[in-house]
XYZ file of N, CA and C in Angstrom:
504
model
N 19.495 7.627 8.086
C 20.776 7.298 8.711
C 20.768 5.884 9.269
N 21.769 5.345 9.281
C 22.011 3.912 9.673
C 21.509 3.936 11.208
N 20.387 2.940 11.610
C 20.164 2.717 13.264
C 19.044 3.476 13.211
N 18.558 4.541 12.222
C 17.417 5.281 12.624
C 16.029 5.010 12.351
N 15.169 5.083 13.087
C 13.775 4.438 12.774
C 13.571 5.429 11.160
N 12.499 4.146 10.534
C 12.051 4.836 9.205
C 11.109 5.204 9.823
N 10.175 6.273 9.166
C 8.956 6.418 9.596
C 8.378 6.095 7.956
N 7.118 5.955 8.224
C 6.514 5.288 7.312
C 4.951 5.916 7.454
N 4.191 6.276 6.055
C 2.672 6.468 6.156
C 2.627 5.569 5.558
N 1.542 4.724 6.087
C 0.447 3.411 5.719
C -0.968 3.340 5.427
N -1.379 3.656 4.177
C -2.480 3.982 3.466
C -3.045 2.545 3.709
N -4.685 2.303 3.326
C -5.238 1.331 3.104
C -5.186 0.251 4.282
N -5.040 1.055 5.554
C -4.898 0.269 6.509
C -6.326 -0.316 6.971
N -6.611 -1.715 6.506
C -7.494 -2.540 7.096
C -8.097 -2.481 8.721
N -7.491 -1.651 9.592
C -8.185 -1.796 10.974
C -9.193 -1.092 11.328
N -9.527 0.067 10.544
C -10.708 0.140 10.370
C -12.241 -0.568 10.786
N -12.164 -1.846 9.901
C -13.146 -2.736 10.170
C -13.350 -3.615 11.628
N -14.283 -3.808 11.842
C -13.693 -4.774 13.102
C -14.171 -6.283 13.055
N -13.631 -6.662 11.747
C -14.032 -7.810 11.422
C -12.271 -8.472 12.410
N -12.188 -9.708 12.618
C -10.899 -10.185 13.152
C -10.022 -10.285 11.701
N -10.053 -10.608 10.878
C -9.395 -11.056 9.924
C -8.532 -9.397 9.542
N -9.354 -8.425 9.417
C -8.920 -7.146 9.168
C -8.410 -6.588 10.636
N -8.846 -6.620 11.360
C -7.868 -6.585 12.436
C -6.352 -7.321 12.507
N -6.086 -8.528 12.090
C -5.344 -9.651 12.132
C -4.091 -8.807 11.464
N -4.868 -8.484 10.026
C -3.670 -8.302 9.094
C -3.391 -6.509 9.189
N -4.079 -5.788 10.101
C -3.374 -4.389 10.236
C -2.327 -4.445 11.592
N -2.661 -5.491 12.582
C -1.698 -6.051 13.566
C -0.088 -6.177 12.812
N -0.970 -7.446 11.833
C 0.627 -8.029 11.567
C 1.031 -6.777 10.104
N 0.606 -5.776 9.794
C 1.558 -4.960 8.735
C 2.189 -4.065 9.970
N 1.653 -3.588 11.211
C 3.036 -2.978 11.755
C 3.622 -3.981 12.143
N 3.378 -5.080 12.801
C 4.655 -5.948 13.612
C 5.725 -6.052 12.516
N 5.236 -6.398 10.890
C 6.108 -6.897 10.264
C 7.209 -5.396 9.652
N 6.248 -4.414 9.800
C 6.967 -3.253 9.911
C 8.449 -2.449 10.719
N 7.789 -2.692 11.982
C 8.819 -3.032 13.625
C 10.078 -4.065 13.539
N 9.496 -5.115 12.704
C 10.851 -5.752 12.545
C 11.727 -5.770 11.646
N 11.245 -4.565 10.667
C 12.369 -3.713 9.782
C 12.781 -2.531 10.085
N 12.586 -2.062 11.613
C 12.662 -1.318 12.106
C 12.161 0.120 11.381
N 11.005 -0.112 11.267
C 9.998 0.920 10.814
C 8.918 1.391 12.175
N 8.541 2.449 12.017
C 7.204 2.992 12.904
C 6.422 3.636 12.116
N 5.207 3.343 11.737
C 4.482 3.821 11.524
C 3.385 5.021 11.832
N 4.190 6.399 11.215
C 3.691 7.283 11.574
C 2.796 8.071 11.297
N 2.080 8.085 9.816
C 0.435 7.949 9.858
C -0.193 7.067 9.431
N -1.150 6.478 10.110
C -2.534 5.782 9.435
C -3.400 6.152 8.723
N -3.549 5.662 7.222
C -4.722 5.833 6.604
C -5.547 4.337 6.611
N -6.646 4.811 6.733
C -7.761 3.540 6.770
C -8.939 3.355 5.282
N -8.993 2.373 5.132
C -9.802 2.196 3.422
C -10.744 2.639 3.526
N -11.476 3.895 4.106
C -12.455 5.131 3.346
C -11.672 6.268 3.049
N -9.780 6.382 3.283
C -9.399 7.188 3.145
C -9.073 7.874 2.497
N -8.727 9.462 1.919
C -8.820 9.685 0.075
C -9.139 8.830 -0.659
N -10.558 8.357 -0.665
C -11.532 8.130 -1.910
C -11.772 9.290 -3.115
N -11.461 10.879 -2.785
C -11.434 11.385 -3.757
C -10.749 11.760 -4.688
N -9.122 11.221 -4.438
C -8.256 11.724 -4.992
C -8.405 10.604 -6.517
N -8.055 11.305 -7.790
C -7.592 10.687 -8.357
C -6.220 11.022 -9.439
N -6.501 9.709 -10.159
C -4.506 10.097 -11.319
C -5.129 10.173 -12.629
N -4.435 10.886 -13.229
C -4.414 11.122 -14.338
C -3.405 10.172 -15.381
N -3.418 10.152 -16.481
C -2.122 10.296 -17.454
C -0.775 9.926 -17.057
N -0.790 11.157 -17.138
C 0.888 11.503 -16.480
C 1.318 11.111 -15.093
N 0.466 10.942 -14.359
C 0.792 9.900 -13.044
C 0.314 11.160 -11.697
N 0.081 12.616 -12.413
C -0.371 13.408 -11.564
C -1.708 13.382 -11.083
N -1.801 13.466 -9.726
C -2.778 13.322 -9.076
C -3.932 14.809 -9.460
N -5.255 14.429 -9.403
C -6.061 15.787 -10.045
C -6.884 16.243 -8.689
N -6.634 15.935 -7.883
C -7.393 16.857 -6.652
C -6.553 17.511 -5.771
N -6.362 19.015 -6.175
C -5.165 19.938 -5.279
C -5.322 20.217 -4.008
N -6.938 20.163 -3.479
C -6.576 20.039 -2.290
C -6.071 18.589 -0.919
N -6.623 18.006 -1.791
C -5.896 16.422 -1.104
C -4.470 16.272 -1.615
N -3.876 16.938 -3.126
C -2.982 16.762 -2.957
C -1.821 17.465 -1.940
N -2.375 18.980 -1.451
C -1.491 19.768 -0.302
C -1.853 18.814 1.142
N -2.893 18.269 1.297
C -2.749 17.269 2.141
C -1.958 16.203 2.463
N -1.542 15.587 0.959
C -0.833 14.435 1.277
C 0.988 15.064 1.259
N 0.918 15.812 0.949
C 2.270 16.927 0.603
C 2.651 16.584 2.576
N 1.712 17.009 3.374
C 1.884 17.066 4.477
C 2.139 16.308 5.545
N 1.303 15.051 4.886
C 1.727 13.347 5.437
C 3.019 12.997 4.631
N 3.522 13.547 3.495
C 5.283 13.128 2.881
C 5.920 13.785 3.753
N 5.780 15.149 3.776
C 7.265 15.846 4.802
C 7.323 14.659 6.425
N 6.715 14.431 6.304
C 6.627 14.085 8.187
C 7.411 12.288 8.203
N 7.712 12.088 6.995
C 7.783 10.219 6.828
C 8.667 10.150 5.596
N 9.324 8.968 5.465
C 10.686 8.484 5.037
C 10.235 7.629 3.632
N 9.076 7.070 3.877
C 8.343 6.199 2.942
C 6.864 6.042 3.138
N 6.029 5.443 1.863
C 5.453 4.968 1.824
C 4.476 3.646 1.120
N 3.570 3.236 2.673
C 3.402 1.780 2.327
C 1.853 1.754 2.208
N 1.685 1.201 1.502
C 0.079 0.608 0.689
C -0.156 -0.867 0.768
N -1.087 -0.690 1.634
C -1.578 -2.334 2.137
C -3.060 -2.801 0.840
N -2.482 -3.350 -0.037
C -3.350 -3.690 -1.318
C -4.602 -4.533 -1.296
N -4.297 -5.612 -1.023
C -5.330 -7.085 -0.840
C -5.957 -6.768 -2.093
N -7.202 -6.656 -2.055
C -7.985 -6.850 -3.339
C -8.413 -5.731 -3.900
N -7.985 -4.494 -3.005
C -8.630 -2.895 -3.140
C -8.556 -2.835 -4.947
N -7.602 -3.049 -5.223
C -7.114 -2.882 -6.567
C -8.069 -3.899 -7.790
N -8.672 -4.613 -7.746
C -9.544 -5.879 -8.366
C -10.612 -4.486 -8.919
N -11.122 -5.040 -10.046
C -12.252 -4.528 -10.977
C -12.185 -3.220 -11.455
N -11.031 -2.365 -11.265
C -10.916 -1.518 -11.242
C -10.935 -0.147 -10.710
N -10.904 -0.548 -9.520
C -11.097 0.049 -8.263
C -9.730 0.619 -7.618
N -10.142 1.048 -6.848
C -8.455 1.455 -5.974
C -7.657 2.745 -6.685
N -8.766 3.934 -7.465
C -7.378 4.660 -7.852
C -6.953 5.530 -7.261
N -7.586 5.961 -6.114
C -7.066 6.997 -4.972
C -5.830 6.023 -4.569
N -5.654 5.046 -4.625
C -4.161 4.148 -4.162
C -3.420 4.452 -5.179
N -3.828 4.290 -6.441
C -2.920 4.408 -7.453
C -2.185 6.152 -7.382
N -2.977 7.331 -6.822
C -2.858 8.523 -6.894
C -1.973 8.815 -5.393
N -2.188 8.111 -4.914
C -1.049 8.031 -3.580
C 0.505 7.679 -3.785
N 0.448 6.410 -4.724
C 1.454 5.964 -5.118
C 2.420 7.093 -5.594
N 1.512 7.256 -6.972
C 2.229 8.326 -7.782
C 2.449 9.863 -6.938
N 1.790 10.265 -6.571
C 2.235 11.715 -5.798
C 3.533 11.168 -4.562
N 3.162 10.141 -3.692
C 5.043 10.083 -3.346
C 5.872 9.525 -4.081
N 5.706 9.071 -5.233
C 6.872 8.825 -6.427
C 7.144 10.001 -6.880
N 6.298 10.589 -7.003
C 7.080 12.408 -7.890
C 7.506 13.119 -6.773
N 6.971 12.689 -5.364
C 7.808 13.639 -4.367
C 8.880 12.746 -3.561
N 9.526 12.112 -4.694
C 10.602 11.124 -4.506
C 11.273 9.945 -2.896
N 9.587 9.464 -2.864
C 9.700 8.927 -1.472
C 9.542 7.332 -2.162
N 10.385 6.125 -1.218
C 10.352 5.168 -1.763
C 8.738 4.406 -1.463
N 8.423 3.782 -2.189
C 6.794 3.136 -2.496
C 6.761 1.845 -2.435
N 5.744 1.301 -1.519
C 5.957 -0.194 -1.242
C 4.426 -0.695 -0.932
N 4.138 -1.365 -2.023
C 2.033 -2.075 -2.301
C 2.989 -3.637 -1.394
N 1.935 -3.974 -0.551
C 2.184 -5.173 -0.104
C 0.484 -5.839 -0.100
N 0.702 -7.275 -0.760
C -0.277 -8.167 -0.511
C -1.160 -7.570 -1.326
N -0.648 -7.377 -2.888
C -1.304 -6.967 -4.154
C -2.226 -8.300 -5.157
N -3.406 -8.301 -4.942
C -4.139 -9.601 -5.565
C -4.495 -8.550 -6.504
N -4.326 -9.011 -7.722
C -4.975 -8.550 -8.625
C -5.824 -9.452 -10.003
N -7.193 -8.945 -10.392
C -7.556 -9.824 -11.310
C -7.101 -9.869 -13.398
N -6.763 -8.208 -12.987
C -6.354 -7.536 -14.386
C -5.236 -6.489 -14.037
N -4.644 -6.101 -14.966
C -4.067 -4.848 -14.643
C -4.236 -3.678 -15.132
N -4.250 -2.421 -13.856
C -4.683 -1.238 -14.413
C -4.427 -0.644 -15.551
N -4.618 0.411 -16.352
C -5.148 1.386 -17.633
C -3.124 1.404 -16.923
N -2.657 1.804 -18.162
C -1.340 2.154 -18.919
C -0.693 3.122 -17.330
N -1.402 4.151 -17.049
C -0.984 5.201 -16.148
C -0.879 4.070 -14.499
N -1.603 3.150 -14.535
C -1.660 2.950 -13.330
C -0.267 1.761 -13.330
N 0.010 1.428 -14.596
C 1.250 0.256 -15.289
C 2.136 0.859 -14.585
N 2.326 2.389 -14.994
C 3.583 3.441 -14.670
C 3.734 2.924 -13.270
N 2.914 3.759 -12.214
C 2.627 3.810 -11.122
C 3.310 2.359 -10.318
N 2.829 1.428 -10.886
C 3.575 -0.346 -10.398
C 4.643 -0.616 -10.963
N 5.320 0.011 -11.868
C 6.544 -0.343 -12.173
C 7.557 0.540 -11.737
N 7.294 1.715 -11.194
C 7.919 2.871 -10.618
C 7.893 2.381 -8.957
N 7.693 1.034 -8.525
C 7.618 0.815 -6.705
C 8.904 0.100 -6.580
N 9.118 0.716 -5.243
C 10.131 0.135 -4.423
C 10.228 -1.758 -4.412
N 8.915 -1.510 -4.092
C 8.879 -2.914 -3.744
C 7.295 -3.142 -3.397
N 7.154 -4.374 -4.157
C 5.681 -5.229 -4.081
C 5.898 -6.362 -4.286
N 4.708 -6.786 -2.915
C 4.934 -8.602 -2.981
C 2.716 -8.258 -3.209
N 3.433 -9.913 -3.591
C 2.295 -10.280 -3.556
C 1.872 -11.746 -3.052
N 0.229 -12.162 -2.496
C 0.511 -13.552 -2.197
C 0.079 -14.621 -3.171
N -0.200 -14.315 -4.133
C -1.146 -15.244 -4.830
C -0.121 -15.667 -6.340
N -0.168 -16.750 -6.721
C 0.480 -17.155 -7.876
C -0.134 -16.219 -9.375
N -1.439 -16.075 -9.283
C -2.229 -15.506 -10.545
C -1.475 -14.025 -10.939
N -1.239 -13.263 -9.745
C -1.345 -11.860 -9.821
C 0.411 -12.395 -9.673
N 1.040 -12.870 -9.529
C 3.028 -12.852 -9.772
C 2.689 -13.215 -10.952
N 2.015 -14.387 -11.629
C 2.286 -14.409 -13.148
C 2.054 -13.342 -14.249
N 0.634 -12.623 -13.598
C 0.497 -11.491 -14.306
C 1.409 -10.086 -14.227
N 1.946 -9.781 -13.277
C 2.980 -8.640 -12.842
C 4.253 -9.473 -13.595
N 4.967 -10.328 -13.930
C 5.644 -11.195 -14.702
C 5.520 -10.591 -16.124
N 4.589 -11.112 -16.329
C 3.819 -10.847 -17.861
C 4.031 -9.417 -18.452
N 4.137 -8.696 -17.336
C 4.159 -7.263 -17.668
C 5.082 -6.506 -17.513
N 6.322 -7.347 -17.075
C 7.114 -6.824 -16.740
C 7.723 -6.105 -15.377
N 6.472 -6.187 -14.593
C 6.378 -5.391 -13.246
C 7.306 -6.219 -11.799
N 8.060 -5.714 -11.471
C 8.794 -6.396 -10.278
C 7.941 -6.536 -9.178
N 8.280 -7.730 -8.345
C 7.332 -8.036 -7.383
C 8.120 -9.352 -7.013
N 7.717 -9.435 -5.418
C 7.848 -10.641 -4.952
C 6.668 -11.733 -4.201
N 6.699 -12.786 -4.439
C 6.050 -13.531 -3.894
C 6.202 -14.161 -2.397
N 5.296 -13.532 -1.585
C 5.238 -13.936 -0.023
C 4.130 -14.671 0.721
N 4.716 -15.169 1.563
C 2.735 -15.551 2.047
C 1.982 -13.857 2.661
N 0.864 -13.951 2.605
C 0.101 -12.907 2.525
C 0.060 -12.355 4.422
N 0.030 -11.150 4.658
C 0.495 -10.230 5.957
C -0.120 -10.993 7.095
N -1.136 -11.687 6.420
C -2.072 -12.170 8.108
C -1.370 -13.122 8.864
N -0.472 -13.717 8.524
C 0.498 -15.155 8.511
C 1.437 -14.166 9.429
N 1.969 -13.198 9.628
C 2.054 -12.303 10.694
C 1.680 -11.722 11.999
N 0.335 -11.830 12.241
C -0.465 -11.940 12.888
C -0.357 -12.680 14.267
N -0.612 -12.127 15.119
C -0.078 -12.788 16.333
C -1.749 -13.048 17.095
N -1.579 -14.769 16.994
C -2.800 -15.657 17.451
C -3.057 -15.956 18.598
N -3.369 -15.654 19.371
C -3.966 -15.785 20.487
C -4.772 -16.408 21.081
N -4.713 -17.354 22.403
C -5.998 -18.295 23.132
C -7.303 -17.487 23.075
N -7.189 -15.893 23.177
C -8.066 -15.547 23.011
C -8.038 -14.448 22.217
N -9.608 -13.647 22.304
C -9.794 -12.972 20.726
C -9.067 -10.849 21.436
């Protein structure tokens, strides 16, 4: 409804670590969140469903993570996938299996700050061309999502969000 907070689950959330830089940029994905008037109402952090994966058809093959994530969709409006490099070498397909299970449970899907060096196997193509919306910061990975047809925008990357401080 118009005026109403989105709620939002945020997979691949970098704060986890307590490096500053990963701190920096899980700061600035809610601020930049808040000022689309979003709240972020669950956190996932990057050891999170490591076991899930996709298949083919874009269906996810682990049923009990998938009644799990069934449970983080009812509760939220969308969801957002904080990318950076998770996705590089072929890695990242519990992201790709996130994607796709709230695309078939018809929630809008949004990869932000997607570097990529190649692009995934055919199923994971689906998966990125089926999103709401993906930016990315790097010129390599817009020419290649270009190339492929895949929509995406080019932004400076989430940390540039980040609110800097005299001190740490």
């Amino acid at each position: 409804p118009t005026g109403a907070t989105l709620a939002v689950a945020l997979f691949n959330d970098p704060g986890d670590r307590a490096d500053v830089a990963s701190l920096a940029v899980s700061q600035a994905l809610r601020r930049l969140l808040r000022r689309r008037g979003a709240v972020v109402r669950h956190a996932s952090y990057r050891g999170d469903w490591q076991a899930l994966g996709v298949e083919a058809s874009g269906r996810v093959t682990t049923a009990p993570a998938l009644a799990d994530l069934r449970r983080v969709f009812a509760d939220v409006d969308a969801v957002v996938v904080y990318a950076g490099r998770t996705l590089c070498g072929g890695r990242g397909r519990h992201l790709l299996a996130v994607l796709a299970a709230a695309q078939r449970a018809g929630l809008p899907t949004f990869l932000v700050d997607l570097t990529l060096d190649r692009l995934p196997a055919d199923d994971g193509r689906t998966v990125l061309a089926a999103l709401s919306d993906c930016t990315t910061p790097d010129a390599a990975t817009a020419n290649l999502l270009r190339a492929h047809g895949i929509g995406h925008r080019q932004v400076p990357d989430a940390i540039f969000a980040a609110e800097f401080l005299d001190t740490a």
